[in-house]
């Protein structure tokens, strides 16, 4: 059965997704013109290097489109609940609809999603039961493409021999250094951000926890300190530290808590 189409009308999501497409277009257009084709013509690289880059770029944009339009697991308006499964369903207090447990209501989309992980503005869609694997696939291909782009930028500046046969009057070669630096900057942001997000996703899968369940341990932490954001992606190291601190606060074993003073235990 094919994937069901799910389109979210959200200008903020369109803007975020447009930024991702801009980064993809920038590197897909300028990296071959500045690095791949000139170095191939002078015999510094093989055709396999160019082919691999376009394959990674194609996989990345296809994964982005699939993750953004795939149905994350939206519940129908009048779901048919088998009698044997009624104990595993609950009423949503926001949309007044019955939903399976571990489903969550997305305020951005306006409906409940089965096993919802989070709403991602960068794909303008929720990440749920039916498209979670597509989101992980997108993270993997984005990491692959970003790493490959950074490797090409590094080799172009410090490893490959200088180009001798190019026309330096062309725009791309007159501003070669600036374009390469922009590509490197965007590649670093994408790689660090996606790596952090991919790491938290894998930790949640291995621990069999979704994002809303992971956030419950942070409810004792003030909102200003609860989550650390960097370019829209949670930093995994701070997420881990704050999660441990939240668990200590809930159990009363955080330094300064009354229960901590009575027991005198150090964790």
Short mmCIF file of C-alpha atoms in Angstrom, two decimals:
data_model
loop_
_atom_site.label_atom_id
_atom_site.label_comp_id
_atom_site.label_asym_id
_atom_site.label_seq_id
_atom_site.Cartn_x
_atom_site.Cartn_y
_atom_site.Cartn_z
CA UNK A 1 0.00 0.00 0.00
CA UNK A 2 1.39 3.43 -0.93
CA UNK A 3 1.97 6.30 1.47
CA UNK A 4 -0.98 8.54 2.20
CA UNK A 5 -0.48 12.20 1.37
CA UNK A 6 -0.55 14.65 4.26
CA UNK A 7 -0.16 18.37 3.56
CA UNK A 8 0.08 20.89 6.41
CA UNK A 9 -0.95 24.50 5.76
CA UNK A 10 1.58 26.35 7.90
CA UNK A 11 3.50 29.43 6.65
CA UNK A 12 6.16 28.96 9.32
CA UNK A 13 6.72 25.39 8.19
CA UNK A 14 6.88 26.50 4.56
CA UNK A 15 9.56 29.05 5.47
CA UNK A 16 11.67 26.51 7.39
CA UNK A 17 11.36 23.94 4.64
CA UNK A 18 12.24 26.62 2.08
CA UNK A 19 15.50 27.28 3.94
CA UNK A 20 16.40 23.60 3.74
CA UNK A 21 15.65 23.52 0.01
CA UNK A 22 17.74 26.68 -0.47
CA UNK A 23 20.75 25.06 1.23
CA UNK A 24 20.30 21.96 -0.93
CA UNK A 25 20.03 24.01 -4.14
CA UNK A 26 23.02 26.18 -3.26
CA UNK A 27 25.33 23.23 -2.77
CA UNK A 28 23.89 21.20 -5.65
CA UNK A 29 24.47 24.09 -8.06
CA UNK A 30 27.77 25.59 -6.91
CA UNK A 31 29.71 22.58 -5.60
CA UNK A 32 29.78 20.85 -9.03
CA UNK A 33 30.60 24.12 -10.83
CA UNK A 34 33.38 25.19 -8.45
CA UNK A 35 34.87 21.86 -7.36
CA UNK A 36 33.67 18.72 -9.11
CA UNK A 37 33.64 19.52 -12.82
CA UNK A 38 36.82 21.71 -12.89
CA UNK A 39 38.86 19.16 -10.95
CA UNK A 40 37.48 16.34 -13.09
CA UNK A 41 38.50 18.14 -16.29
CA UNK A 42 42.05 18.57 -14.95
CA UNK A 43 42.25 14.93 -13.86
CA UNK A 44 42.27 15.47 -10.09
CA UNK A 45 39.16 13.36 -9.38
CA UNK A 46 37.28 10.57 -11.12
CA UNK A 47 33.74 10.49 -12.46
CA UNK A 48 32.73 8.31 -9.50
CA UNK A 49 33.22 11.28 -7.19
CA UNK A 50 30.73 13.35 -9.21
CA UNK A 51 28.28 10.46 -9.48
CA UNK A 52 28.35 9.84 -5.72
CA UNK A 53 27.63 13.49 -5.00
CA UNK A 54 24.58 13.60 -7.25
CA UNK A 55 23.31 10.28 -5.84
CA UNK A 56 23.57 11.59 -2.27
CA UNK A 57 21.87 14.86 -3.27
CA UNK A 58 19.05 12.98 -5.03
CA UNK A 59 18.46 10.65 -2.08
CA UNK A 60 18.44 13.64 0.27
CA UNK A 61 15.83 15.70 -1.59
CA UNK A 62 13.62 12.67 -2.27
CA UNK A 63 13.70 11.78 1.44
CA UNK A 64 12.80 15.36 2.32
CA UNK A 65 9.78 15.37 0.01
CA UNK A 66 8.59 11.96 1.19
CA UNK A 67 8.92 12.85 4.87
CA UNK A 68 7.10 16.17 4.39
CA UNK A 69 4.07 14.83 2.50
CA UNK A 70 3.70 11.38 4.12
CA UNK A 71 0.84 10.87 6.58
CA UNK A 72 2.42 10.63 10.05
CA UNK A 73 -0.45 8.53 11.39
CA UNK A 74 -3.39 10.90 11.56
CA UNK A 75 -6.43 9.39 13.27
CA UNK A 76 -9.76 9.41 11.42
CA UNK A 77 -12.61 11.52 12.74
CA UNK A 78 -14.74 8.49 13.66
CA UNK A 79 -12.37 5.62 14.37
CA UNK A 80 -13.78 2.12 14.67
CA UNK A 81 -12.61 0.71 17.98
CA UNK A 82 -12.75 -3.09 18.40
CA UNK A 83 -14.33 -4.20 21.66
CA UNK A 84 -11.16 -6.07 22.63
CA UNK A 85 -9.05 -2.90 22.33
CA UNK A 86 -11.23 -0.33 24.09
CA UNK A 87 -9.02 -0.45 27.19
CA UNK A 88 -6.11 0.75 25.09
CA UNK A 89 -7.91 3.89 23.90
CA UNK A 90 -8.42 7.22 25.64
CA UNK A 91 -10.21 10.53 25.05
CA UNK A 92 -8.23 13.51 23.81
CA UNK A 93 -9.11 16.57 25.87
CA UNK A 94 -8.25 18.92 22.99
CA UNK A 95 -10.17 17.53 20.03
CA UNK A 96 -12.62 15.32 22.01
CA UNK A 97 -11.83 12.26 19.94
CA UNK A 98 -10.90 8.75 20.96
CA UNK A 99 -7.30 7.85 20.29
CA UNK A 100 -4.96 4.93 21.06
CA UNK A 101 -2.63 5.32 23.98
CA UNK A 102 0.78 6.83 23.14
CA UNK A 103 -0.99 9.05 20.62
CA UNK A 104 -0.59 12.79 21.03
CA UNK A 105 -2.39 15.90 19.84
CA UNK A 106 -0.41 18.23 17.58
CA UNK A 107 -1.44 21.84 18.13
CA UNK A 108 0.26 22.86 14.87
CA UNK A 109 -1.61 20.33 12.71
CA UNK A 110 -4.79 20.38 14.79
CA UNK A 111 -5.33 16.63 15.14
CA UNK A 112 -4.05 13.57 16.98
CA UNK A 113 -1.22 11.44 15.59
CA UNK A 114 -0.48 7.84 16.50
CA UNK A 115 2.78 7.53 18.44
CA UNK A 116 3.65 11.12 17.66
CA UNK A 117 7.29 11.98 18.32
CA UNK A 118 7.30 15.69 17.58
CA UNK A 119 6.22 18.27 15.01
CA UNK A 120 9.21 19.14 12.85
CA UNK A 121 9.01 22.58 11.19
CA UNK A 122 11.92 21.69 8.89
CA UNK A 123 9.76 19.13 7.07
CA UNK A 124 6.49 20.97 7.85
CA UNK A 125 4.97 17.78 9.18
CA UNK A 126 4.56 15.69 12.30
CA UNK A 127 6.83 12.73 12.93
CA UNK A 128 4.64 9.80 13.92
CA UNK A 129 4.09 6.12 13.53
CA UNK A 130 3.74 6.04 9.75
CA UNK A 131 6.57 8.38 8.71
CA UNK A 132 9.12 8.02 11.51
CA UNK A 133 11.26 5.75 9.35
CA UNK A 134 11.18 8.34 6.57
CA UNK A 135 12.36 11.01 9.01
CA UNK A 136 15.27 8.83 10.13
CA UNK A 137 16.09 8.15 6.49
CA UNK A 138 16.16 11.90 5.84
CA UNK A 139 18.49 12.47 8.80
CA UNK A 140 20.86 9.76 7.55
CA UNK A 141 21.04 11.05 3.97
CA UNK A 142 21.42 14.66 5.17
CA UNK A 143 24.36 13.65 7.35
CA UNK A 144 25.86 11.78 4.41
CA UNK A 145 25.48 14.69 1.99
CA UNK A 146 26.71 17.28 4.51
CA UNK A 147 29.79 15.21 5.36
CA UNK A 148 30.59 14.65 1.70
CA UNK A 149 30.18 18.37 0.93
CA UNK A 150 32.49 19.35 3.78
CA UNK A 151 35.04 16.81 2.60
CA UNK A 152 34.98 18.26 -0.92
CA UNK A 153 35.31 21.82 0.44
CA UNK A 154 38.32 20.79 2.52
CA UNK A 155 40.01 18.94 -0.33
CA UNK A 156 39.40 21.83 -2.70
CA UNK A 157 41.11 24.30 -0.35
CA UNK A 158 43.92 22.20 1.09
CA UNK A 159 44.43 18.97 -0.84
CA UNK A 160 43.64 19.26 -4.56
CA UNK A 161 46.10 20.96 -6.86
CA UNK A 162 45.19 24.53 -7.86
CA UNK A 163 42.99 24.87 -10.92
CA UNK A 164 44.78 26.14 -14.04
CA UNK A 165 42.30 25.87 -16.92
CA UNK A 166 39.27 27.69 -15.52
CA UNK A 167 37.98 31.04 -16.71
CA UNK A 168 38.52 33.37 -13.76
CA UNK A 169 36.23 35.98 -15.31
CA UNK A 170 33.18 33.84 -14.51
CA UNK A 171 31.16 34.75 -11.44
CA UNK A 172 31.61 31.41 -9.67
CA UNK A 173 35.40 31.56 -9.93
CA UNK A 174 35.74 35.29 -9.15
CA UNK A 175 33.85 34.63 -5.89
CA UNK A 176 35.15 31.11 -5.40
CA UNK A 177 36.45 31.66 -1.86
CA UNK A 178 33.24 33.29 -0.63
CA UNK A 179 31.02 30.60 -2.13
CA UNK A 180 33.20 27.86 -0.65
CA UNK A 181 33.07 29.45 2.79
CA UNK A 182 29.29 29.77 2.60
CA UNK A 183 29.02 26.12 1.59
CA UNK A 184 31.28 25.09 4.47
CA UNK A 185 29.33 27.18 6.99
CA UNK A 186 25.98 25.74 5.92
CA UNK A 187 27.42 22.23 5.81
CA UNK A 188 28.68 22.53 9.39
CA UNK A 189 25.34 23.79 10.64
CA UNK A 190 23.48 20.99 8.88
CA UNK A 191 25.89 18.30 10.05
CA UNK A 192 25.98 19.35 13.70
CA UNK A 193 22.24 19.96 13.90
CA UNK A 194 21.20 16.76 12.16
CA UNK A 195 23.74 14.69 14.10
CA UNK A 196 22.28 15.91 17.38
CA UNK A 197 18.75 15.24 16.21
CA UNK A 198 19.64 11.83 14.81
CA UNK A 199 21.36 10.93 18.08
CA UNK A 200 18.31 11.81 20.19
CA UNK A 201 16.07 9.87 17.81
CA UNK A 202 18.22 6.74 18.06
CA UNK A 203 18.36 7.02 21.87
CA UNK A 204 14.56 7.23 21.96
CA UNK A 205 14.23 4.16 19.73
CA UNK A 206 16.69 2.10 21.77
CA UNK A 207 14.97 3.12 25.01
CA UNK A 208 11.53 2.58 23.43
CA UNK A 209 10.45 6.10 24.37
CA UNK A 210 8.88 8.80 22.25
CA UNK A 211 9.73 12.47 22.64
CA UNK A 212 6.64 13.43 24.72
CA UNK A 213 7.48 10.66 27.20
CA UNK A 214 11.10 11.79 27.40
CA UNK A 215 9.98 15.35 28.13
CA UNK A 216 7.97 14.28 31.19
CA UNK A 217 11.17 13.89 33.17
CA UNK A 218 11.95 17.57 32.59
CA UNK A 219 8.69 18.93 33.97
CA UNK A 220 10.36 19.79 37.29
CA UNK A 221 12.90 22.01 35.55
CA UNK A 222 12.07 25.70 34.93
CA UNK A 223 11.04 26.40 31.36
CA UNK A 224 13.98 28.72 30.73
CA UNK A 225 16.42 25.93 31.58
CA UNK A 226 14.44 22.93 30.39
CA UNK A 227 15.61 22.77 26.80
CA UNK A 228 18.70 24.09 25.09
CA UNK A 229 18.16 25.01 21.43
CA UNK A 230 20.77 25.57 18.76
CA UNK A 231 19.60 26.39 15.21
CA UNK A 232 16.26 24.74 16.06
CA UNK A 233 17.71 21.40 17.14
CA UNK A 234 18.13 20.11 20.70
CA UNK A 235 21.72 19.70 21.86
CA UNK A 236 22.02 16.06 22.96
CA UNK A 237 24.60 16.66 25.70
CA UNK A 238 22.52 19.31 27.45
CA UNK A 239 19.37 17.25 26.86
CA UNK A 240 21.01 14.33 28.67
CA UNK A 241 22.25 16.44 31.58
CA UNK A 242 18.91 18.18 32.03
CA UNK A 243 17.06 14.88 31.80
CA UNK A 244 19.18 13.44 34.63
CA UNK A 245 18.62 16.57 36.68
CA UNK A 246 14.87 16.32 36.07
CA UNK A 247 14.80 12.73 37.27
CA UNK A 248 16.70 13.72 40.44
CA UNK A 249 14.27 16.54 41.09
CA UNK A 250 11.25 14.25 40.68
CA UNK A 251 12.73 11.65 43.05
CA UNK A 252 13.67 14.27 45.65
CA UNK A 253 17.39 13.46 45.42
CA UNK A 254 18.50 16.72 43.89
CA UNK A 255 20.95 18.70 46.12
CA UNK A 256 19.00 21.28 48.09
CA UNK A 257 15.82 19.19 48.26
CA UNK A 258 14.38 18.34 51.72
CA UNK A 259 14.54 14.60 51.02
CA UNK A 260 18.16 15.00 49.99
CA UNK A 261 19.02 16.78 53.25
CA UNK A 262 17.42 14.03 55.32
CA UNK A 263 19.12 11.13 53.59
CA UNK A 264 22.44 12.87 52.99
CA UNK A 265 23.10 10.63 49.98
CA UNK A 266 25.30 11.72 47.16
CA UNK A 267 24.51 10.53 43.65
#
